[in-house]
Coordinates of C-alpha atoms and ligand atoms in Angstrom, one line a residue:
M1 CA 0.0 0.0 0.0
I2 CA 1.5 3.4 -1.0
H3 CA 0.2 6.5 0.7
V4 CA 0.1 9.6 -1.5
T5 CA -2.1 12.5 -0.5
L6 CA -3.6 14.2 -3.5
D7 CA -5.1 17.7 -3.2
R8 CA -7.9 18.2 -5.7
T9 CA -8.1 21.9 -5.0
S10 CA -4.5 22.5 -5.9
A11 CA -3.4 24.1 -9.3
I12 CA -0.8 21.3 -9.5
P13 CA -2.1 18.6 -11.8
L14 CA -2.9 15.2 -10.2
I15 CA -0.3 13.4 -12.4
R16 CA 2.4 15.8 -11.1
Q17 CA 1.2 15.4 -7.4
L18 CA 1.3 11.6 -7.7
Y19 CA 4.7 11.6 -9.4
D20 CA 6.1 14.0 -6.8
G21 CA 4.7 11.8 -3.9
M22 CA 6.1 8.6 -5.3
R23 CA 9.4 10.1 -6.2
A24 CA 9.8 11.5 -2.7
Q25 CA 9.1 8.0 -1.2
I26 CA 11.6 6.4 -3.5
L27 CA 14.4 9.0 -2.8
S28 CA 13.8 8.8 1.0
G29 CA 14.0 5.0 1.0
V30 CA 10.4 4.4 2.1
L31 CA 10.0 2.6 -1.2
R32 CA 13.2 0.5 -1.2
P33 CA 14.9 -0.6 -4.4
G34 CA 13.5 -3.9 -5.6
S35 CA 10.0 -3.3 -4.0
R36 CA 7.1 -3.9 -6.3
L37 CA 4.7 -1.1 -7.1
P38 CA 1.0 -1.8 -7.2
S39 CA -0.6 -2.2 -10.6
S40 CA -2.0 1.0 -12.1
R41 CA -5.5 -0.3 -11.8
E42 CA -5.1 -1.1 -8.1
M43 CA -3.5 2.3 -7.4
A44 CA -6.2 4.2 -9.3
G45 CA -8.9 2.5 -7.3
Q46 CA -7.1 3.2 -4.1
L47 CA -6.6 6.9 -4.8
G48 CA -10.0 7.4 -6.6
V49 CA -8.4 8.8 -9.7
S50 CA -8.6 7.7 -13.3
R51 CA -6.2 5.0 -14.4
N52 CA -4.6 7.4 -17.0
V53 CA -3.4 9.6 -14.1
V54 CA -1.5 6.7 -12.6
V55 CA -0.2 5.4 -15.9
E56 CA 1.3 8.8 -16.8
A57 CA 2.9 9.3 -13.3
F58 CA 4.4 5.8 -13.6
E59 CA 5.7 6.6 -17.0
M60 CA 7.4 9.7 -15.8
L61 CA 9.1 7.7 -13.0
Y62 CA 10.1 5.0 -15.4
S63 CA 11.5 7.4 -18.0
E64 CA 13.7 9.0 -15.3
G65 CA 15.0 5.6 -14.2
F66 CA 13.3 5.4 -10.8
T67 CA 11.5 2.2 -11.8
T68 CA 12.1 -0.9 -13.9
A69 CA 9.5 -3.0 -15.5
R70 CA 9.8 -6.7 -15.7
H71 CA 7.6 -8.1 -18.4
G72 CA 4.6 -9.9 -16.9
S73 CA 5.7 -9.4 -13.3
G74 CA 5.0 -5.7 -12.7
T75 CA 6.9 -2.5 -11.9
F76 CA 9.8 -2.4 -9.4
V77 CA 11.8 0.4 -7.7
A78 CA 15.1 0.5 -9.5
P79 CA 18.4 0.0 -7.7
G80 CA 20.5 3.1 -6.8
T81 CA 17.5 5.5 -6.4
T82 CA 17.8 6.2 -2.6
F83 CA 19.0 9.7 -1.8
P84 CA 17.3 10.9 1.4
A85 CA 19.2 14.2 1.5
A86 CA 17.2 15.4 -1.5
V87 CA 13.9 15.2 0.4
A88 CA 15.2 15.5 4.0
E89 CA 13.5 18.8 4.5
K90 CA 11.4 20.9 2.3
K91 CA 14.0 22.9 0.3
R92 CA 12.9 26.5 0.2
I93 CA 15.2 29.0 -1.4
T94 CA 15.5 32.1 0.6
L95 CA 17.3 35.0 -1.0
A96 CA 18.5 38.0 0.9
K97 CA 17.5 41.3 -0.8
V98 CA 20.1 42.1 -3.4
S99 CA 20.6 45.8 -3.8
M100 CA 22.7 47.2 -6.7
G101 CA 22.0 50.7 -5.5
Y102 CA 20.0 51.7 -8.5
E103 CA 16.4 51.4 -7.1
S104 CA 14.4 54.6 -7.2
Q105 CA 11.2 55.2 -5.3
A106 CA 8.1 55.7 -7.2
G107 CA 7.0 59.4 -7.3
V108 CA 10.6 60.7 -7.1
I109 CA 11.6 63.4 -9.7
N110 CA 14.5 61.4 -11.0
F111 CA 17.1 63.6 -12.8
K112 CA 18.9 60.5 -14.0
P113 CA 21.3 61.3 -16.8
G114 CA 21.2 59.4 -20.0
T115 CA 17.6 58.3 -20.2
P116 CA 15.7 59.5 -23.3
D117 CA 12.0 60.5 -23.2
L118 CA 10.4 57.0 -23.1
R119 CA 6.9 58.3 -23.6
E120 CA 8.1 59.7 -27.0
F121 CA 9.3 56.4 -28.3
P122 CA 7.9 56.2 -31.9
L123 CA 5.7 53.3 -31.1
R124 CA 3.4 53.3 -34.1
A125 CA 6.3 53.5 -36.7
W126 CA 8.3 50.9 -34.6
L127 CA 5.4 48.4 -34.6
Q128 CA 5.2 48.7 -38.4
A129 CA 8.9 48.1 -38.6
V130 CA 8.7 45.1 -36.3
K131 CA 5.8 43.7 -38.5
A132 CA 8.0 44.2 -41.6
A133 CA 10.7 42.3 -39.8
Y134 CA 8.5 39.3 -39.2
L135 CA 7.4 39.2 -42.8
H136 CA 10.9 38.2 -43.8
P137 CA 11.2 34.5 -44.7
A138 CA 11.2 32.6 -41.4
D139 CA 14.5 30.8 -42.2
D140 CA 16.2 34.1 -42.6
S141 CA 14.8 36.0 -39.6
L142 CA 14.1 33.3 -37.0
G143 CA 17.1 31.0 -37.4
Y144 CA 20.7 31.5 -36.1
G145 CA 22.4 34.6 -37.5
Q146 CA 25.9 35.9 -37.9
P147 CA 27.8 37.5 -35.0
E148 CA 28.4 40.7 -36.8
G149 CA 24.7 41.3 -37.2
R150 CA 22.3 41.7 -40.1
R151 CA 23.7 43.2 -43.3
E152 CA 20.6 45.4 -43.6
L153 CA 21.2 47.0 -40.3
R154 CA 24.9 47.4 -40.8
Q155 CA 24.3 49.0 -44.2
A156 CA 21.7 51.4 -42.6
I157 CA 24.1 52.3 -39.8
C158 CA 26.9 52.8 -42.3
D159 CA 24.9 55.2 -44.4
Y160 CA 23.9 57.1 -41.2
V161 CA 27.4 57.5 -39.7
V162 CA 29.0 58.4 -43.0
S163 CA 26.5 61.1 -43.7
Q164 CA 25.8 62.4 -40.2
R165 CA 29.0 61.7 -38.3
G166 CA 31.7 61.8 -41.0
V167 CA 32.8 58.3 -40.1
A168 CA 34.9 56.5 -42.7
C169 CA 33.2 53.1 -42.8
D170 CA 32.3 50.0 -44.8
P171 CA 29.4 48.0 -43.5
D172 CA 31.7 45.0 -43.0
Q173 CA 33.6 46.9 -40.3
I174 CA 30.5 47.1 -38.2
V175 CA 29.6 44.6 -35.4
I176 CA 26.1 45.0 -33.9
T177 CA 26.3 44.8 -30.1
A178 CA 24.1 44.8 -27.0
G179 CA 24.7 48.5 -26.5
T180 CA 27.8 50.5 -25.8
T181 CA 28.3 48.4 -22.6
Q182 CA 29.0 45.2 -24.5
A183 CA 30.9 47.1 -27.3
I184 CA 33.3 48.5 -24.7
G185 CA 33.9 45.0 -23.3
I186 CA 34.6 43.6 -26.7
A187 CA 36.9 46.5 -27.6
C188 CA 38.8 46.0 -24.3
H189 CA 39.2 42.3 -25.1
L190 CA 40.6 43.1 -28.6
L191 CA 42.9 45.8 -27.5
L192 CA 44.3 44.5 -24.2
G193 CA 47.1 42.2 -25.2
E194 CA 50.6 42.6 -23.9
R195 CA 49.8 46.2 -23.3
R196 CA 47.6 46.6 -20.2
D197 CA 47.7 50.3 -19.6
V198 CA 44.5 52.2 -20.4
I199 CA 44.0 55.9 -20.3
L200 CA 40.6 57.1 -19.2
E201 CA 39.1 60.5 -18.9
D202 CA 38.6 61.4 -15.2
P203 CA 35.8 61.6 -14.4
I204 CA 34.2 58.9 -16.6
T205 CA 31.2 56.8 -16.1
R206 CA 31.8 54.2 -13.3
D207 CA 30.6 51.4 -15.6
I208 CA 33.5 51.9 -18.0
Q209 CA 36.0 51.9 -15.1
L210 CA 34.5 48.5 -14.0
I211 CA 34.6 47.0 -17.5
V212 CA 38.2 48.0 -18.1
K213 CA 39.3 46.7 -14.8
G214 CA 37.3 43.5 -15.3
E215 CA 39.1 42.9 -18.6
G216 CA 42.5 43.3 -16.8
G217 CA 43.3 46.9 -17.8
V218 CA 45.4 49.1 -15.6
I219 CA 43.7 52.5 -15.4
H220 CA 45.6 55.8 -15.8
P221 CA 43.3 58.7 -15.2
V222 CA 43.7 62.0 -17.2
T223 CA 41.7 65.0 -16.1
A224 CA 38.7 66.0 -18.2
D225 CA 37.8 69.7 -17.8
D226 CA 35.0 71.8 -19.2
S227 CA 36.4 71.1 -22.7
G228 CA 37.0 67.4 -22.4
L229 CA 40.3 65.6 -22.1
V230 CA 43.3 67.7 -20.9
V231 CA 45.7 66.5 -23.5
E232 CA 48.7 68.1 -21.8
E233 CA 48.3 65.6 -19.0
L234 CA 48.6 62.5 -21.3
P235 CA 51.4 60.5 -19.6
S236 CA 54.7 59.9 -21.2
G237 CA 56.8 56.9 -20.4
I238 CA 54.0 54.4 -20.8
S239 CA 52.8 52.4 -23.8
P240 CA 49.0 52.4 -23.4
A241 CA 46.8 49.8 -25.1
F242 CA 44.2 52.5 -25.7
V243 CA 42.8 55.9 -24.8
Y244 CA 39.1 55.9 -24.2
V245 CA 37.3 59.2 -24.9
T246 CA 33.8 60.7 -25.2
P247 CA 34.9 63.6 -27.5
S248 CA 31.4 64.8 -28.6
H249 CA 30.0 65.1 -25.1
Q250 CA 32.4 64.2 -22.3
F251 CA 30.6 62.0 -19.8
P252 CA 29.8 63.3 -17.2
L253 CA 31.1 66.8 -17.4
G254 CA 29.8 67.7 -20.9
G255 CA 32.8 69.2 -22.7
T256 CA 33.2 68.9 -26.4
L257 CA 36.8 68.2 -27.5
A258 CA 38.1 71.0 -29.7
I259 CA 40.0 70.2 -32.9
Q260 CA 43.4 71.3 -31.4
R261 CA 42.9 68.8 -28.6
R262 CA 41.8 66.1 -31.0
I263 CA 44.9 66.6 -33.1
A264 CA 47.2 66.5 -30.0
L265 CA 45.4 63.3 -28.9
L266 CA 45.9 61.7 -32.3
E267 CA 49.5 62.6 -32.3
Y268 CA 49.9 61.1 -28.8
V269 CA 48.4 57.7 -29.9
E270 CA 50.5 57.8 -33.1
R271 CA 53.6 58.3 -31.0
T272 CA 52.8 55.7 -28.4
G273 CA 51.3 53.1 -30.8
A274 CA 48.0 53.1 -28.9
C275 CA 44.5 52.8 -30.2
L276 CA 41.6 55.2 -29.4
I277 CA 38.1 54.2 -28.4
E278 CA 35.6 56.9 -29.4
D279 CA 32.3 56.6 -27.4
D280 CA 29.8 58.8 -29.4
Y281 CA 26.9 58.0 -27.1
D282 CA 24.6 61.0 -27.5
S283 CA 26.2 63.3 -30.1
E284 CA 22.9 63.4 -32.1
F285 CA 21.6 66.1 -29.8
R286 CA 23.8 69.1 -30.0
F287 CA 21.9 72.3 -29.4
D288 CA 24.6 75.0 -29.5
G289 CA 26.0 74.4 -32.9
P290 CA 26.6 71.7 -35.5
A291 CA 27.9 68.4 -34.2
L292 CA 31.7 68.1 -34.8
A293 CA 32.6 65.3 -37.1
S294 CA 33.8 62.1 -35.4
L295 CA 37.4 61.6 -34.2
Q296 CA 37.3 58.4 -36.2
S297 CA 37.1 60.5 -39.4
L298 CA 40.6 61.8 -38.7
A299 CA 42.3 58.4 -38.1
P300 CA 40.1 55.5 -39.2
D301 CA 42.9 53.0 -38.7
R302 CA 43.5 53.9 -35.1
V303 CA 40.0 54.5 -33.8
V304 CA 37.4 52.0 -32.6
Y305 CA 34.1 53.9 -32.9
I306 CA 31.1 53.0 -30.7
G307 CA 27.6 54.2 -31.3
T308 CA 24.3 53.3 -29.5
F309 CA 20.5 53.5 -30.0
S310 CA 20.1 53.8 -26.2
K311 CA 19.9 57.6 -26.2
T312 CA 18.1 58.1 -29.5
L313 CA 15.4 55.4 -29.2
S314 CA 15.5 53.4 -26.0
P315 CA 18.0 51.6 -23.8
A316 CA 15.7 48.7 -23.6
L317 CA 16.5 47.7 -27.2
R318 CA 20.0 47.0 -26.1
T319 CA 21.4 47.8 -29.5
G320 CA 24.6 49.5 -30.3
Y321 CA 27.5 49.0 -32.7
L322 CA 31.3 48.9 -33.0
I323 CA 33.0 50.2 -36.1
L324 CA 36.4 48.5 -36.1
P325 CA 39.6 49.2 -38.0
P326 CA 39.9 46.6 -40.7
A327 CA 42.6 44.7 -38.9
L328 CA 40.3 44.0 -35.9
V329 CA 37.2 42.9 -37.8
G330 CA 37.7 39.1 -37.7
E331 CA 38.6 39.0 -34.0
G332 CA 35.8 41.4 -33.2
R333 CA 33.2 39.1 -34.8
G334 CA 34.8 36.2 -32.9
R335 CA 34.5 38.0 -29.6
K336 CA 30.9 38.9 -30.2
W337 CA 30.1 35.3 -31.0
H338 CA 31.8 34.3 -27.7
C339 CA 29.6 36.8 -25.8
D340 CA 26.2 35.8 -27.0
L341 CA 26.3 34.5 -30.7
H342 CA 24.6 37.6 -32.1
N343 CA 22.0 40.3 -31.3
E344 CA 18.4 39.3 -31.5
T345 CA 17.4 39.3 -35.2
P346 CA 13.9 40.8 -35.4
T347 CA 15.0 43.9 -33.6
Q348 CA 17.9 44.3 -36.0
L349 CA 15.6 44.0 -39.0
A350 CA 13.0 46.4 -37.5
L351 CA 15.7 48.9 -36.8
A352 CA 17.2 48.6 -40.3
H353 CA 13.7 49.2 -41.8
F354 CA 13.1 52.1 -39.5
I355 CA 16.4 53.8 -40.5
A356 CA 16.2 53.0 -44.2
T357 CA 12.6 54.3 -44.6
G358 CA 13.6 57.7 -43.0
G359 CA 11.7 57.2 -39.7
Y360 CA 14.9 57.4 -37.6
L361 CA 16.1 60.7 -39.0
R362 CA 12.6 62.2 -38.6
H363 CA 12.5 60.9 -35.0
L364 CA 15.9 62.4 -34.2
G365 CA 14.8 65.8 -35.5
R366 CA 11.7 65.8 -33.4
M367 CA 13.6 64.6 -30.3
K368 CA 16.3 67.2 -30.7
R369 CA 13.7 70.0 -30.7
L370 CA 12.1 68.4 -27.6
Y371 CA 15.3 68.1 -25.7
A372 CA 16.4 71.6 -26.6
R373 CA 13.2 72.9 -25.1
K374 CA 13.6 70.8 -21.9
R375 CA 17.2 71.9 -21.5
R376 CA 16.1 75.6 -21.9
V377 CA 13.5 75.1 -19.2
L378 CA 16.2 73.5 -16.9
E379 CA 18.7 76.3 -17.5
Q380 CA 16.1 78.9 -16.9
A381 CA 14.9 77.3 -13.7
L382 CA 18.5 77.0 -12.4
A383 CA 19.2 80.6 -13.3
A384 CA 15.9 81.8 -11.7
H385 CA 16.6 80.0 -8.4
F386 CA 20.4 80.1 -8.1
G387 CA 21.5 83.0 -10.2
A388 CA 25.3 83.4 -10.3
A389 CA 25.7 80.6 -7.7
V390 CA 25.3 78.0 -10.4
R391 CA 27.5 77.4 -13.5
I392 CA 26.6 75.0 -16.2
I393 CA 29.6 73.1 -17.5
G394 CA 30.4 71.9 -21.0
S395 CA 28.5 72.2 -24.3
A396 CA 24.7 72.1 -24.7
T397 CA 24.4 68.5 -25.9
G398 CA 22.6 65.4 -25.0
L399 CA 20.2 64.4 -22.3
H400 CA 21.9 65.8 -19.1
L401 CA 23.9 68.8 -17.9
A402 CA 26.6 69.1 -15.3
A403 CA 26.1 72.1 -12.9
R404 CA 28.6 73.5 -10.4
F405 CA 27.2 75.1 -7.3
S406 CA 29.6 77.5 -5.6
G407 CA 29.9 76.9 -1.9
I408 CA 27.8 73.7 -1.9
V409 CA 29.2 70.2 -1.2
F410 CA 26.8 67.4 -2.3
T411 CA 27.3 65.2 0.7
P412 CA 25.5 61.9 1.1
E413 CA 23.4 63.7 3.8
L414 CA 22.3 66.4 1.4
L415 CA 21.5 63.9 -1.3
A416 CA 19.4 61.8 1.2
E417 CA 17.6 65.0 2.3
L418 CA 16.7 65.6 -1.3
E419 CA 15.5 62.1 -1.8
K420 CA 13.2 62.6 1.2
K421 CA 11.7 65.5 -0.6
R422 CA 11.4 63.2 -3.6
V423 CA 14.1 64.6 -5.8
R424 CA 17.1 62.6 -7.0
V425 CA 20.2 64.2 -8.5
Y426 CA 23.5 62.6 -9.3
P427 CA 26.9 63.6 -7.9
A428 CA 29.6 63.9 -10.5
E429 CA 32.0 62.7 -7.8
A430 CA 30.6 59.2 -8.1
H431 CA 32.3 59.0 -11.5
A432 CA 35.7 60.4 -10.3
I433 CA 38.7 58.1 -10.6
K434 CA 40.8 60.5 -8.4
P435 CA 38.4 61.7 -5.7
G436 CA 37.9 65.1 -4.2
R437 CA 37.7 67.5 -7.2
L438 CA 34.0 67.4 -8.1
D439 CA 32.1 67.6 -4.8
D440 CA 30.2 70.7 -5.9
I441 CA 29.0 69.3 -9.2
I442 CA 25.8 67.4 -9.8
L443 CA 24.5 65.8 -13.0
I444 CA 21.0 66.7 -13.9
G445 CA 19.3 64.6 -16.6
Y446 CA 16.3 66.1 -18.3
G447 CA 15.6 63.6 -21.1
N448 CA 12.8 61.6 -19.4
L449 CA 11.2 64.4 -17.3
S450 CA 8.4 66.7 -18.3
E451 CA 9.0 70.5 -18.3
A452 CA 6.7 70.7 -15.2
Q453 CA 8.8 68.1 -13.4
I454 CA 12.0 69.8 -14.2
E455 CA 10.7 73.2 -12.8
Q456 CA 9.3 71.5 -9.7
G457 CA 12.5 69.5 -9.1
I458 CA 14.8 72.5 -9.3
R459 CA 12.4 74.4 -7.0
I460 CA 12.8 71.6 -4.4
L461 CA 16.5 71.5 -5.0
H462 CA 16.7 75.2 -4.2
R463 CA 14.6 74.9 -1.1
V464 CA 16.6 72.0 0.3
I465 CA 20.0 73.6 -0.5
N466 CA 19.0 76.9 1.1
R467 CA 17.6 75.4 4.3
Ligands
PLP1 C1 29.5 57.3 -21.5 C2 28.4 56.4 -21.8 N1 28.4 55.8 -23.0 C3 27.4 55.0 -23.4 C4 26.3 54.8 -22.6 C5 25.2 53.9 -23.1 O1 25.3 52.6 -22.8 P1 24.4 51.5 -23.6 O2 24.6 51.8 -25.0 O3 25.1 50.2 -23.2 O4 23.0 51.6 -23.1 C6 26.2 55.4 -21.4 C7 25.1 55.2 -20.5 O5 24.5 56.0 -19.9 C8 27.3 56.3 -21.0 O6 27.3 56.9 -19.9

């Protein structure tokens, strides 16, 4: 007689309940190897269930090797199936709360830098593009693809960067990646060989510092000021693997690297045999003049160019790209394959369609006007509340600005006080490699806030600071 309790009110099917009950009895040793199980008819009668339920549960046990069937003489518990530890106590997984520090309370005016206006995502046009992607032959769009990504998307990106960013490029130099974040990891992997020294702008986003360190790079910080990398500080006496720069819009301080600094930087990498990584993350939105052509256009053989759709469309698409010097293309595709085979194909096809049919450029134009307006509202609110006590750093580009407040130190206590009043701003110091220089600067992202939220947030900032 086998006792299994079945709960007819449970959402777990009876077959599963019976299987679980018998399996537990076999593992615990209650049903010992060699013991004979009742016939399915007998057991069904005993439990008051249909015979099919018992037959299916028995089959599951048999197919996993818990039982053996001897023709004509019944079903027996198989040898070697006792393992009481597996059922000694009900195994419940308890997980301590894992905090990565990026939670934000609902209702907080979150001046997070780098998030585009998510409500303005061009949903209707995008859905049409996605539909077009799924109308591709299934073998082509739903099977395994190539690590470098879809030809259609690489061609569309190539046309875009050649015409808009002055990049020298052939579609075969492009590898589609899961955003800039993956692109930087791949570039580090390609460029960090015997040379391990890496020059980073200081400050630079914490993520990039972590990726470089994670790939075994040894970081040498070089100051970034209001105009980007201070080229006079580039170290002599080392042979860096690469210099990583955000020349269109230094992150986080906002400077745009002038041509004289660009040339000095290129002369430095030429002299030291280093490569350059150009992260062109939000150059599409320049409000105080035409965007400068890419650094890559000046030295295509030395520059790894990285672009992303995280700022222009949505970070949730996780789509960016590397444009590699020809000598690195093969290895770059190999590394992408190693990471995750390739980016998801339907999104690549949809994006290619969206760019090729003109939707992307139209969207950029509309968003540029929108962000210019938001930035103006933010600048006016800062001027109205803080007057000469605040200075905006860098060029008017992108989705955030960096502001220096004379006489204010953004301590954790001040930031916590702001959070209590439901406003979150971001200290530039959090991105510093050498600490202590940027305590009076905060980053104020405006991309994903309404004009009313921006005005209200700055009003609260002023109230808290002046308390
Ligand atoms: C300097 C910089 N580059 C690129 C990105 C974009 O990263 P991803 O393309 O992986 O979303 C960010 C994110 O905010 C950034 O700060």
